[in-house]
């Protein structure tokens, strides 16, 4: 038994409602496993802009630094799109400040949801892959960047840049993950066009030499995008940079039926951030329509990666499977014959499932 401080950044849109469900689940499982989880909320994203003018107030960052883990909802919304500060800057600032270079995005097709995918069951059945996305470098952060005027015309520019050490450490994360899985890494780049990708490939090959049991393959990003929908079962670990990983992880998410199912972990040397892959969905916010399962599964990743509580994490995953087995679905994943429920009711069914899975605890 120990006290674990968890910073809760619910954020915008559906963030607060899915966070309420996920915290209740973590609370219940924490009690069963004698984990003294202490949740402290702090403003973040658009909500923090409205309150303080800053999407990542210094107090919020300080709380995150002092915590064992950061549990995050979602940020963004149309009301902040024009402003001088954007909620997304808060998210990028958090990643950079906490040094969260490794973003793990598992995409697993659950058999109960196979019919909810936009691809045919025989294509997506059994898909179980992990996108390892570099998160603090690449074109997202490269300098110089900006918009200037040249010869009376404006031009916008960004820089895609990776150092050897940045490539090496994310490649190591991918190979280590592969060792615990099916020992297959596909490194995704654009080495036929980009110099930065040629260095990427060279370093990944060097790192691979330390993992002789892992099979390494390289794909250009355009081909990888195609292969993901043509034959997704071929993938185990996908290793890639920040921008390509952003795009491919959304695509991988859709294999599972809904982006509302995908959790993620962002890890560095300090506290990690655990958040769903999806956004703040302002169109359905506050209507009790959101799917809380990605947030709940992000809670499972928090228990596993931040607190080392693998068994507790598995119980949460089993609870998710249980409610799906019982036919409960939010609107985004529902199919004929299922019972459509709202966000809160989904949370209640998860708590019921946990009572069954945690007898006497
Ligand atoms: C993601 C999101 C973010 C990103 C946005 C909100 C800045 O799309 O986490 O995938 O581009 O990384
Ligand atoms: Mg994205």
mmCIF file of N, CA, C and O in Angstrom, residues 28 40 113 120 151 168 194 205 207 228 233 253 255-257 286 317 320 341:
data_model
loop_
_atom_site.group_PDB
_atom_site.id
_atom_site.type_symbol
_atom_site.label_atom_id
_atom_site.label_comp_id
_atom_site.label_asym_id
_atom_site.label_seq_id
_atom_site.Cartn_x
_atom_site.Cartn_y
_atom_site.Cartn_z
ATOM 1 N N UNK A 28 -12.377 2.408 -7.783
ATOM 2 C CA UNK A 28 -12.873 1.096 -7.350
ATOM 3 C C UNK A 28 -11.753 0.042 -7.398
ATOM 4 O O UNK A 28 -11.583 -0.749 -6.464
ATOM 5 N N UNK A 40 -5.991 14.760 -8.000
ATOM 6 C CA UNK A 40 -6.060 16.223 -7.865
ATOM 7 C C UNK A 40 -6.309 16.830 -9.244
ATOM 8 O O UNK A 40 -5.524 16.618 -10.171
ATOM 9 N N UNK A 113 -16.518 -6.182 -31.106
ATOM 10 C CA UNK A 113 -16.728 -4.962 -31.887
ATOM 11 C C UNK A 113 -16.365 -5.130 -33.349
ATOM 12 O O UNK A 113 -16.312 -4.167 -34.107
ATOM 13 N N UNK A 120 -13.954 -5.092 -43.368
ATOM 14 C CA UNK A 120 -14.601 -6.400 -43.219
ATOM 15 C C UNK A 120 -13.987 -7.216 -42.075
ATOM 16 O O UNK A 120 -12.781 -7.143 -41.832
ATOM 17 N N UNK A 151 9.503 38.246 -51.184
ATOM 18 C CA UNK A 151 9.097 38.791 -52.486
ATOM 19 C C UNK A 151 7.609 39.130 -52.524
ATOM 20 O O UNK A 151 6.910 38.814 -53.491
ATOM 21 N N UNK A 168 17.471 7.030 -31.554
ATOM 22 C CA UNK A 168 17.929 5.832 -30.850
ATOM 23 C C UNK A 168 17.021 5.488 -29.667
ATOM 24 O O UNK A 168 16.601 4.350 -29.498
ATOM 25 N N UNK A 194 13.095 11.999 -47.909
ATOM 26 C CA UNK A 194 13.549 12.891 -46.840
ATOM 27 C C UNK A 194 14.891 12.460 -46.250
ATOM 28 O O UNK A 194 15.064 11.301 -45.850
ATOM 29 N N UNK A 205 18.409 0.673 -37.786
ATOM 30 C CA UNK A 205 19.136 -0.555 -38.122
ATOM 31 C C UNK A 205 20.227 -0.820 -37.074
ATOM 32 O O UNK A 205 20.425 -1.954 -36.634
ATOM 33 N N UNK A 207 20.176 0.098 -33.899
ATOM 34 C CA UNK A 207 19.534 -0.342 -32.650
ATOM 35 C C UNK A 207 19.081 -1.797 -32.786
ATOM 36 O O UNK A 207 19.188 -2.592 -31.843
ATOM 37 N N UNK A 228 -1.949 -0.774 -43.784
ATOM 38 C CA UNK A 228 -2.773 -0.782 -42.562
ATOM 39 C C UNK A 228 -4.229 -1.108 -42.852
ATOM 40 O O UNK A 228 -4.915 -1.681 -42.015
ATOM 41 N N UNK A 233 -3.373 -7.282 -40.044
ATOM 42 C CA UNK A 233 -2.887 -8.351 -39.146
ATOM 43 C C UNK A 233 -1.379 -8.555 -39.238
ATOM 44 O O UNK A 233 -0.781 -9.202 -38.377
ATOM 45 N N UNK A 253 -6.632 3.322 -35.268
ATOM 46 C CA UNK A 253 -7.765 3.373 -34.344
ATOM 47 C C UNK A 253 -9.052 2.930 -35.035
ATOM 48 O O UNK A 253 -9.866 2.209 -34.453
ATOM 49 N N UNK A 255 -9.520 0.817 -37.259
ATOM 50 C CA UNK A 255 -9.605 -0.637 -37.461
ATOM 51 C C UNK A 255 -10.439 -1.259 -36.352
ATOM 52 O O UNK A 255 -11.135 -2.245 -36.536
ATOM 53 N N UNK A 256 -10.331 -0.665 -35.154
ATOM 54 C CA UNK A 256 -10.972 -1.257 -33.978
ATOM 55 C C UNK A 256 -12.454 -0.933 -33.889
ATOM 56 O O UNK A 256 -13.112 -1.338 -32.944
ATOM 57 N N UNK A 257 -12.976 -0.181 -34.827
ATOM 58 C CA UNK A 257 -14.395 0.144 -34.793
ATOM 59 C C UNK A 257 -14.638 1.593 -34.448
ATOM 60 O O UNK A 257 -15.493 2.236 -35.003
ATOM 61 N N UNK A 286 -21.283 17.154 -23.240
ATOM 62 C CA UNK A 286 -22.351 17.493 -22.298
ATOM 63 C C UNK A 286 -23.675 16.821 -22.587
ATOM 64 O O UNK A 286 -24.682 17.098 -21.942
ATOM 65 N N UNK A 317 -9.399 -4.085 -18.045
ATOM 66 C CA UNK A 317 -9.630 -4.561 -19.416
ATOM 67 C C UNK A 317 -10.709 -5.642 -19.445
ATOM 68 O O UNK A 317 -11.547 -5.684 -20.352
ATOM 69 N N UNK A 320 -14.084 -4.045 -19.209
ATOM 70 C CA UNK A 320 -14.500 -3.504 -20.515
ATOM 71 C C UNK A 320 -15.031 -4.636 -21.401
ATOM 72 O O UNK A 320 -16.099 -4.518 -22.014
ATOM 73 N N UNK A 341 -26.322 2.755 -24.812
ATOM 74 C CA UNK A 341 -26.341 3.458 -23.530
ATOM 75 C C UNK A 341 -25.523 4.742 -23.630
ATOM 76 O O UNK A 341 -24.739 4.934 -24.562
#
